Coordinates of C-alpha atoms in Angstrom, one line a residue:
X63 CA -103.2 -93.3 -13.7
X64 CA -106.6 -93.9 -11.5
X65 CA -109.7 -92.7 -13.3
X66 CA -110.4 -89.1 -12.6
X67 CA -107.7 -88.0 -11.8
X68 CA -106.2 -85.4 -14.1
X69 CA -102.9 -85.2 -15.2
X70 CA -100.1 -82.3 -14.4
X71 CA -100.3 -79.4 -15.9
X72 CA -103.6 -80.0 -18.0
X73 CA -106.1 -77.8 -18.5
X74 CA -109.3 -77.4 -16.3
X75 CA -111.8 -76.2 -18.6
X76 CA -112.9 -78.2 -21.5
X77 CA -112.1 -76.1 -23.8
X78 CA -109.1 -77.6 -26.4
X79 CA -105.8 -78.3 -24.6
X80 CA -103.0 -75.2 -25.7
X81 CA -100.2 -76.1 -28.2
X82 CA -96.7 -77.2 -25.7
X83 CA -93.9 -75.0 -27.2
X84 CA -91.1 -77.0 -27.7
X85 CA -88.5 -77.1 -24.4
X86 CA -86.3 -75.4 -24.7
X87 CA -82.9 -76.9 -24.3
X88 CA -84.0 -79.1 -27.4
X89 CA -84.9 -75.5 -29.4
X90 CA -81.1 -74.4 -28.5
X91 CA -79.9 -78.2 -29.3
X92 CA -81.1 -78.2 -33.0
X93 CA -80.0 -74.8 -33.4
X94 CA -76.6 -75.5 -32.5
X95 CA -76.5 -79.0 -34.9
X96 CA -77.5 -76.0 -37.7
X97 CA -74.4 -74.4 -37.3
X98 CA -72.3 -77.3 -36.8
X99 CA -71.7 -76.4 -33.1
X100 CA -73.5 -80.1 -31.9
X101 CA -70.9 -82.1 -32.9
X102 CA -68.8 -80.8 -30.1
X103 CA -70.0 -82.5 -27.2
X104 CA -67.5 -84.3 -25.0
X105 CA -65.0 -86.6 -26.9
X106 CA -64.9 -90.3 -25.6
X107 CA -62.1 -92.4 -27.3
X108 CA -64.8 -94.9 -28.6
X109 CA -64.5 -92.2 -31.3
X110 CA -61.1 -93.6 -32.2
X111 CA -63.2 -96.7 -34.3
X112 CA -64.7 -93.6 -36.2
X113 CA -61.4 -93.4 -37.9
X114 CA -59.5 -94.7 -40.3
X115 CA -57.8 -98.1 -38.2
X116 CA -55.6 -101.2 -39.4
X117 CA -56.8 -104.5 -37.5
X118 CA -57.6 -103.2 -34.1
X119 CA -55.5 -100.1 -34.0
X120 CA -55.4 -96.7 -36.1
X121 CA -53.8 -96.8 -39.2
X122 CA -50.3 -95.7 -39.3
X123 CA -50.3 -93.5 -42.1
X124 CA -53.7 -91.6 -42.0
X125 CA -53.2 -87.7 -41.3
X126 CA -55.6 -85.3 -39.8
X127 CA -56.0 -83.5 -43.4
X128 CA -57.3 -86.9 -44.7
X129 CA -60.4 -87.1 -43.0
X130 CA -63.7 -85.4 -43.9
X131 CA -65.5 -82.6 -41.5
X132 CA -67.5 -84.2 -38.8
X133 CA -64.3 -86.0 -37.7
X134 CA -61.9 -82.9 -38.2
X135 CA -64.4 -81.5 -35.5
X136 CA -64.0 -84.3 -33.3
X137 CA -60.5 -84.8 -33.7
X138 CA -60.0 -80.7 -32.7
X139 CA -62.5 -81.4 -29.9
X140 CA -60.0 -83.9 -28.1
X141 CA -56.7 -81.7 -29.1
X142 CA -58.8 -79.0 -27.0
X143 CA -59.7 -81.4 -24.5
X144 CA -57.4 -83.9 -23.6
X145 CA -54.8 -81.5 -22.0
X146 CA -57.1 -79.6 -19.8
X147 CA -54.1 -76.8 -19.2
X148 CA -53.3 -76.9 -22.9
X149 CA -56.3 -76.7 -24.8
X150 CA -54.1 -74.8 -27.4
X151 CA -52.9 -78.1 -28.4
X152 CA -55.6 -77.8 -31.2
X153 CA -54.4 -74.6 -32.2
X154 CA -50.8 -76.0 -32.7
X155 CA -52.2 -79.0 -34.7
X156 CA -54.3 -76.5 -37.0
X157 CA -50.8 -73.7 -37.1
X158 CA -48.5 -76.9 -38.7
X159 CA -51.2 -78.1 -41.4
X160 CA -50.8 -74.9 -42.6
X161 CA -47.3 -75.3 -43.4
X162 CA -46.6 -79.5 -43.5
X163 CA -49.6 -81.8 -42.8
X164 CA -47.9 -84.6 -44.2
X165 CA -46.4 -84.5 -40.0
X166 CA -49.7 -84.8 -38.6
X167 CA -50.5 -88.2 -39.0
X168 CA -53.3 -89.3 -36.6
X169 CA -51.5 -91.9 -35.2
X170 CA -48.5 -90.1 -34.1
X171 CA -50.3 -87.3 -32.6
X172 CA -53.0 -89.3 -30.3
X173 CA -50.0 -91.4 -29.4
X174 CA -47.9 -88.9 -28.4
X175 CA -50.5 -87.2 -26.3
X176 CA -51.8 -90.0 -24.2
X177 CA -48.3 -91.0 -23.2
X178 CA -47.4 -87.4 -22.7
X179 CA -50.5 -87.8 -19.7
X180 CA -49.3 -90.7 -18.4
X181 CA -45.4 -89.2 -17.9
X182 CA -47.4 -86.4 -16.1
X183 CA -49.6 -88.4 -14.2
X184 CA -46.3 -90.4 -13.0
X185 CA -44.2 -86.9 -12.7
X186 CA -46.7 -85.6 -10.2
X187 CA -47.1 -88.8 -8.3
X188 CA -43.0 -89.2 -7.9
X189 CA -42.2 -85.4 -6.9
X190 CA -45.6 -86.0 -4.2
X191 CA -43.4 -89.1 -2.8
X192 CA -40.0 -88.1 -3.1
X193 CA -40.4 -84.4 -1.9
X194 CA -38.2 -83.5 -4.9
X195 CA -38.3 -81.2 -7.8
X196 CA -37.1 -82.9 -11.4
X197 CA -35.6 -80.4 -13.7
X198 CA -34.7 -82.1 -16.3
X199 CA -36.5 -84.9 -18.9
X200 CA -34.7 -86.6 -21.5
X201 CA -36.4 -88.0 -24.5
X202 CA -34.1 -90.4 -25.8
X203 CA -34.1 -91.7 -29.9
X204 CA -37.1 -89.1 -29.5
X205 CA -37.9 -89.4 -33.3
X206 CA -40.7 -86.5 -34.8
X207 CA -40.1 -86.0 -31.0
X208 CA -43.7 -84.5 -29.9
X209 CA -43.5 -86.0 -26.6
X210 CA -40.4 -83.8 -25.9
X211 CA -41.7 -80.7 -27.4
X212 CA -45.0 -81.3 -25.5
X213 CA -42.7 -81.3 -22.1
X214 CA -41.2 -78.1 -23.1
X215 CA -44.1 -76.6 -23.9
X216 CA -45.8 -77.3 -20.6
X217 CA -42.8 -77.0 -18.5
X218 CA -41.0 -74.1 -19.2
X219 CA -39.3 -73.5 -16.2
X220 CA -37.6 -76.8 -17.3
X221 CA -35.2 -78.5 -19.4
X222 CA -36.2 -80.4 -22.4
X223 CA -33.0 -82.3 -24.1
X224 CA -34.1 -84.3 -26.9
X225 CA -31.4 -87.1 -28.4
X226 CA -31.9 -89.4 -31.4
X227 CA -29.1 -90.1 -34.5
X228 CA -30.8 -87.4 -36.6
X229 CA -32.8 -84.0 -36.0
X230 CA -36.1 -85.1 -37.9
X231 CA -38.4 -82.2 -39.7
X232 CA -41.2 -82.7 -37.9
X233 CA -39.2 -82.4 -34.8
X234 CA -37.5 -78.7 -36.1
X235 CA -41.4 -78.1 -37.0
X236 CA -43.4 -79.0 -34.1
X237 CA -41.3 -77.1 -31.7
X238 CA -41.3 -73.5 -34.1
X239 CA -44.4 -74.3 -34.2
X240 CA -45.2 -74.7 -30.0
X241 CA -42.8 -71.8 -29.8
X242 CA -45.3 -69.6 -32.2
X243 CA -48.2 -70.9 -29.7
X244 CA -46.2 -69.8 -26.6
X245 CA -45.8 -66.5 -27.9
X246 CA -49.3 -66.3 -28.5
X247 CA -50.5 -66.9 -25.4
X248 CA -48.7 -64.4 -23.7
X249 CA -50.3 -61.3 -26.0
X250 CA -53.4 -60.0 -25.5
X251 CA -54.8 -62.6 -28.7
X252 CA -54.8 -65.7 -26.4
X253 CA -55.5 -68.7 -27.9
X254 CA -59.1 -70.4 -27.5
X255 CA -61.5 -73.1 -28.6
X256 CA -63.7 -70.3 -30.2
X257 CA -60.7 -69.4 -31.9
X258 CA -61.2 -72.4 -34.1
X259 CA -64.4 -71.5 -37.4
X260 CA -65.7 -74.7 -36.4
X261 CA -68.4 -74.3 -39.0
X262 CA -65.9 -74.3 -41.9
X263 CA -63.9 -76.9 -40.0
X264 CA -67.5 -79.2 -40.3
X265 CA -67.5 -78.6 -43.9
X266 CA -64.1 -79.5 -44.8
X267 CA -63.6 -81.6 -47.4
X268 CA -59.7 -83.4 -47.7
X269 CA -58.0 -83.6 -50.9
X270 CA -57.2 -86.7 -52.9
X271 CA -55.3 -89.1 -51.5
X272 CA -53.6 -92.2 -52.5
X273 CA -56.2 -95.4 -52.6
X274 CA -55.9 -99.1 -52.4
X275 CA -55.1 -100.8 -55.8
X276 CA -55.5 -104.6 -54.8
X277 CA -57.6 -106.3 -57.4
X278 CA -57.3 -103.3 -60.0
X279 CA -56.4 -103.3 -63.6
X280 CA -52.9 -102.9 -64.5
X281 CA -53.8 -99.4 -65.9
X282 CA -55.2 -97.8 -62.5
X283 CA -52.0 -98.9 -60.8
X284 CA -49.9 -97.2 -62.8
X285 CA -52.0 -93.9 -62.5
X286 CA -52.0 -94.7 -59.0
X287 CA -48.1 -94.9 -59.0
X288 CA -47.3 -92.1 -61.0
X289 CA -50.3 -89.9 -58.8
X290 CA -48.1 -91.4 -55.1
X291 CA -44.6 -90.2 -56.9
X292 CA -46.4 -86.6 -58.0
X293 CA -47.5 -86.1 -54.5
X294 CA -44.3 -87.5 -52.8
X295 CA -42.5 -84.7 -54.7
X296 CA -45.0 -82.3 -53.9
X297 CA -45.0 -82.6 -50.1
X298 CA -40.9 -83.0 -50.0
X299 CA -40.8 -79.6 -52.2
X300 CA -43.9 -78.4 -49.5
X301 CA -41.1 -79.6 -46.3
X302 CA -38.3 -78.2 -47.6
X303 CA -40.1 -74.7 -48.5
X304 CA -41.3 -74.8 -44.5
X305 CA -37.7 -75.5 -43.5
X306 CA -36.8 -72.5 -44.8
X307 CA -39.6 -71.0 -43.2
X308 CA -38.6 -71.3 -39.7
X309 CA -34.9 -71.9 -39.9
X310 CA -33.7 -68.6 -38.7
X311 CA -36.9 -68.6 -36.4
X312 CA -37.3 -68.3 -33.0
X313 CA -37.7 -72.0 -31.2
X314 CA -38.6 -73.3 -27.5
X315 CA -36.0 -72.1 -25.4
X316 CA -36.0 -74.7 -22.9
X317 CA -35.7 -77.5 -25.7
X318 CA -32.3 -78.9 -26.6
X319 CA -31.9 -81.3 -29.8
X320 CA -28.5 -83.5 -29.0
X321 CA -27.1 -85.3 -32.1
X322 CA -26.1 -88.7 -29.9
X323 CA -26.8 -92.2 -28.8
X324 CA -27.9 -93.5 -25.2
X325 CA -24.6 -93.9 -23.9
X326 CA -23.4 -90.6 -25.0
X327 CA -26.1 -88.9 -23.4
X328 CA -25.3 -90.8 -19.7
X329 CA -22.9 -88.5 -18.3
X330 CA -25.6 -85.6 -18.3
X331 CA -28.2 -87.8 -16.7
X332 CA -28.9 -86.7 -12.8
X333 CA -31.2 -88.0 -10.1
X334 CA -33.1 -85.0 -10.6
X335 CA -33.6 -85.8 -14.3
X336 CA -36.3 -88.4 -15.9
X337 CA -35.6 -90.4 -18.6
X338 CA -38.0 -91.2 -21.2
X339 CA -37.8 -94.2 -24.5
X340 CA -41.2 -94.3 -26.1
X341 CA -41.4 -97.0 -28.8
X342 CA -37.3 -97.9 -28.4
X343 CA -36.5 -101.0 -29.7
X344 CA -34.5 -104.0 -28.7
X345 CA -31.8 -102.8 -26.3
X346 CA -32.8 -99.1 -26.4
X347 CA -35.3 -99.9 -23.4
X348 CA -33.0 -101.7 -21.5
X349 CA -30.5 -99.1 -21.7
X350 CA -32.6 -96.2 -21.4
X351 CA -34.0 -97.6 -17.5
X352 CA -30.1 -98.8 -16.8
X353 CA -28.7 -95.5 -17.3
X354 CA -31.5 -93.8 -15.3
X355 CA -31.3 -96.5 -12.3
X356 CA -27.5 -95.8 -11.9
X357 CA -27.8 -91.8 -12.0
X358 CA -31.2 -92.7 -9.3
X359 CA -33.2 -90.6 -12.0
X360 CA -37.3 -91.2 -13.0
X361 CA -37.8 -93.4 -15.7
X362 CA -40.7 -93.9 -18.0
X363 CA -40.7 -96.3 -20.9
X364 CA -43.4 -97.6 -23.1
X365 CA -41.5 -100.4 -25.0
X366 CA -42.1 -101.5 -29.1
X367 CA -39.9 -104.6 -30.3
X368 CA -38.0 -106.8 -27.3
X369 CA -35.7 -109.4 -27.5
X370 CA -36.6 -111.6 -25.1
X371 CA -32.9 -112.8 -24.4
X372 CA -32.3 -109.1 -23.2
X373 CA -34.4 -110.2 -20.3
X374 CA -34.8 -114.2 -20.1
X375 CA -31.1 -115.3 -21.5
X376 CA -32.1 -119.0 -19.7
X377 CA -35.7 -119.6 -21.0
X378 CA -37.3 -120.1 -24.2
X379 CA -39.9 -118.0 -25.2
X380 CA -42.3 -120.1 -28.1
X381 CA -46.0 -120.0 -29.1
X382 CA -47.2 -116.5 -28.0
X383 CA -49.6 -114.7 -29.6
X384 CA -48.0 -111.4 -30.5
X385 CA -50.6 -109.4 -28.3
X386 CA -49.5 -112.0 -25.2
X387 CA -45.6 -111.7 -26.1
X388 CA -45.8 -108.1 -25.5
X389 CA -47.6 -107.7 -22.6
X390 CA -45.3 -111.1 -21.1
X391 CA -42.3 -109.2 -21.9
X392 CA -43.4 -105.4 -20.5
X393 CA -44.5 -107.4 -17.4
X394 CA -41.1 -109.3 -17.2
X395 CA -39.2 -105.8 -17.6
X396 CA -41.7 -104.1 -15.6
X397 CA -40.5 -107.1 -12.5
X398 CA -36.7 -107.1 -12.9
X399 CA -36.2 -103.1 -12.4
X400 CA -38.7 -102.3 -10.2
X401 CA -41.6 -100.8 -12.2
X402 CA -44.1 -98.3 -9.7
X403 CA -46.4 -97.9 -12.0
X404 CA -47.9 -99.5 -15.3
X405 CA -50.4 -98.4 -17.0
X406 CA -51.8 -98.2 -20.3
X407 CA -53.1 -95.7 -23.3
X408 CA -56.3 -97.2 -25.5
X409 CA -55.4 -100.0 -27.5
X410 CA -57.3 -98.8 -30.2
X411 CA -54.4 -96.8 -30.6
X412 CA -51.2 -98.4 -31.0
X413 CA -50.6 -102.4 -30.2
X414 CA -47.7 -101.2 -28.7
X415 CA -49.7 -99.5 -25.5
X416 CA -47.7 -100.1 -22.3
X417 CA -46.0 -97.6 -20.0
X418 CA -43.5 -98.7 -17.5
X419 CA -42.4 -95.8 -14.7
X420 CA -39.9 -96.3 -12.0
X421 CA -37.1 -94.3 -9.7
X422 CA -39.1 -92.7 -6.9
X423 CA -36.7 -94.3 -4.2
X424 CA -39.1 -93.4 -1.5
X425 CA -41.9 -96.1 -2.5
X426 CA -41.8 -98.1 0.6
X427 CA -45.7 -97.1 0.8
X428 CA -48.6 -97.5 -1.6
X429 CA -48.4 -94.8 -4.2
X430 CA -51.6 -92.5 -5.3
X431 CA -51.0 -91.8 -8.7
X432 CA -52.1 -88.4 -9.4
X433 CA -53.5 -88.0 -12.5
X434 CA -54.8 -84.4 -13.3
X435 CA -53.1 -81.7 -15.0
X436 CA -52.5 -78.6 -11.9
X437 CA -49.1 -78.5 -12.1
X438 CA -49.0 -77.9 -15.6
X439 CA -51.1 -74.4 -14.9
X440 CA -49.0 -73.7 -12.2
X441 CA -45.8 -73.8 -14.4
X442 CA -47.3 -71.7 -16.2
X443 CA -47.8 -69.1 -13.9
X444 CA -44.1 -69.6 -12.4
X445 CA -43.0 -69.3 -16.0
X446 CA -45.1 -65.7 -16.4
X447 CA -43.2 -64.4 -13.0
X448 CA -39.7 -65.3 -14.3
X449 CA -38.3 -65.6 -17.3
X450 CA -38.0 -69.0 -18.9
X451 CA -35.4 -71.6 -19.0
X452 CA -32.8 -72.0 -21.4
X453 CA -31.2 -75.2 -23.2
X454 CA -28.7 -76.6 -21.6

């Protein structure tokens, strides 16, 4: 600054210079870190290395009742977030721990959304292209099945039918519990963000729960053991009890649980319909995009163990890293049926990140992926006018 000449703001006289008052965004900034309202500023998934991870990836095992408060807030920040249409997705999370958080393991859930995006983003960029409407998805060996449940949930002018060997818990309990959320939603009581006591969420502390015993004394371990078969009792005792809870309950009514194997389920399979294998193993990919090519129906696949001779029967695969293996192998599969998109969700995740989509037969033209969540708010609204769909 040149001499003499006086600065912005400051005071003419020579009298002592007034006290600033603080500004005021910073006055409303600390008061909101008081109440535990600061920590919920937009989530970024760099947050994911805040949690518990194995390697480079989140742990399989850790649930969202294991970590402490700052994180719980974080975590609920994202459910709320990451779906813009749904931001009831955290109020679903928080309805099931009630009831069996031993289903809500961190892993699982994060997972399950991410890929649920990228079906969506892939769902509106095919019915753009094709001009056509798809009415049906089909979650094959759908496991806990929260994929599934999420496409009911957000389509419910459209069929969900969900096929595995077995009708897991969490898969009985995630969709009463979507079900309790959609009735919810249409009362006057809506479900919201603010709906969540974020200050007690801050200061939650978890309960005990099982700890590493390399290196300990032979004593500790066998506390340990008999503490890990207590609780295993416990939260089987806990899952059955919530069984009984919301076995004669009302479910989604647009979701259907089919007792079957791929090729059972092929007959039903349409060119309106898209077929989804998340984590399938071995031939379960293969199959999955077979049977939707031949019925000319959507296909979206993110792949966990392959076989390379499904796909290379003439070459030998040798000296891969298992990072490089994958992606080799999704990009051979991606190549031989005609993948339109492939895309990712944060490896921080799962090291088994990569999404295949395919079928839009009019893709002579370079695609535009749409990626944001309208539709889903417009189903919605269709779904208030009429009244919703029924398993088929």
């Amino acid at each position: 600054m040149a001499d003499g000449q006086a600065a912005a703001g400051a005071p003419q006289g020579g009298g002592p210079s007034p006290k600033a008052s603080p500004p005021k965004k910073r006055v409303k900034k600390a008061a909101a870190k008081k109440d535990g309202d600061g920590a919920r500023s937009k989530w970024t998934m760099a947050e994911l290395e805040k949690l518990p991870m194995r390697d480079s990836c989140l742990r399989t095992h850790t649930r969202f009742s294991d970590v402490e408060g700052s994180l719980r807030v974080r975590l609920l920040t994202y459910f709320s977030t990451a779906v813009p249409a749904l931001p009831e997705l955290a109020g679903a999370v928080l309805e099931l721990e009630k009831i069996a958080p031993q289903f809500l393991r961190l892993k699982e859930l994060i997972e399950s959304v991410e890929a649920f995006l990228l079906i969506v983003c892939y769902l509106n960029t095919a019915e753009s292209a094709d001009k056509k409407h798809i009415d049906t998805f089909y979650d094959l060996a759908c496991g806990h099945g929260l994929v599934g449940v999420l496409l009911a949930y957000a389509f419910p002018t459209r069929t969900v039918v969900a096929c595995d060997r077995a009708e897991r818990e969490a898969f009985t309990l995630f969709n009463y519990v979507f079900q309790k959320m959609r009735e919810r939603q249409a009362s006057s009581d809506k479900w919201t963000p603010e709906s969540i006591d974020w200050v007690a969420e801050a200061a939650f502390v978890p309960a005990d729960r099982p700890r590493r015993t390399e290196g300990k004394s032979r004593e500790y371990n066998a506390q340990e053991a008999h503490n890990r078969a207590a609780r295993g009792k416990a939260e089987l005792e806990a899952t059955q009890k919530a069984l009984e809870t919301v076995a004669a309950a009302k479910k989604l009514p647009n979701l259907e649980f089919v007792h079957a194997n791929i090729e059972e389920i092929t007959p039903r399979v349409t060119s309106t319909s898209l077929v989804v294998a998340l984590h399938g193993c071995n031939e379960a990919n293969k199959d999955s995009i077979e049977m939707a090519k031949a019925s000319g129906a959507l296909w979206c696949v993110l792949p966990c163990c392959m076989k390379y001779e499904l796909y290379l029967p003439l070459s030998v695969v040798t000296k891969l890293s298992d990072d490089a293996r994958y992606a080799f192998l999704c990009g051979v599969i991606s190549h031989m049926y005609g993948a339109q998109m492939v895309r990712t969700i944060d490896r921080r995740i799962t090291a088994r990140a990569i999404m295949a989509c395919g079928g839009i037969s009019n893709a002579d033209k370079k695609l535009h992926y749409m990626s944001n969540t309208n539709k889903l708010e417009r189903e919605r609204a269709l779904a208030d006018a009429a009244p919703p769909v029924q398993g088929v």
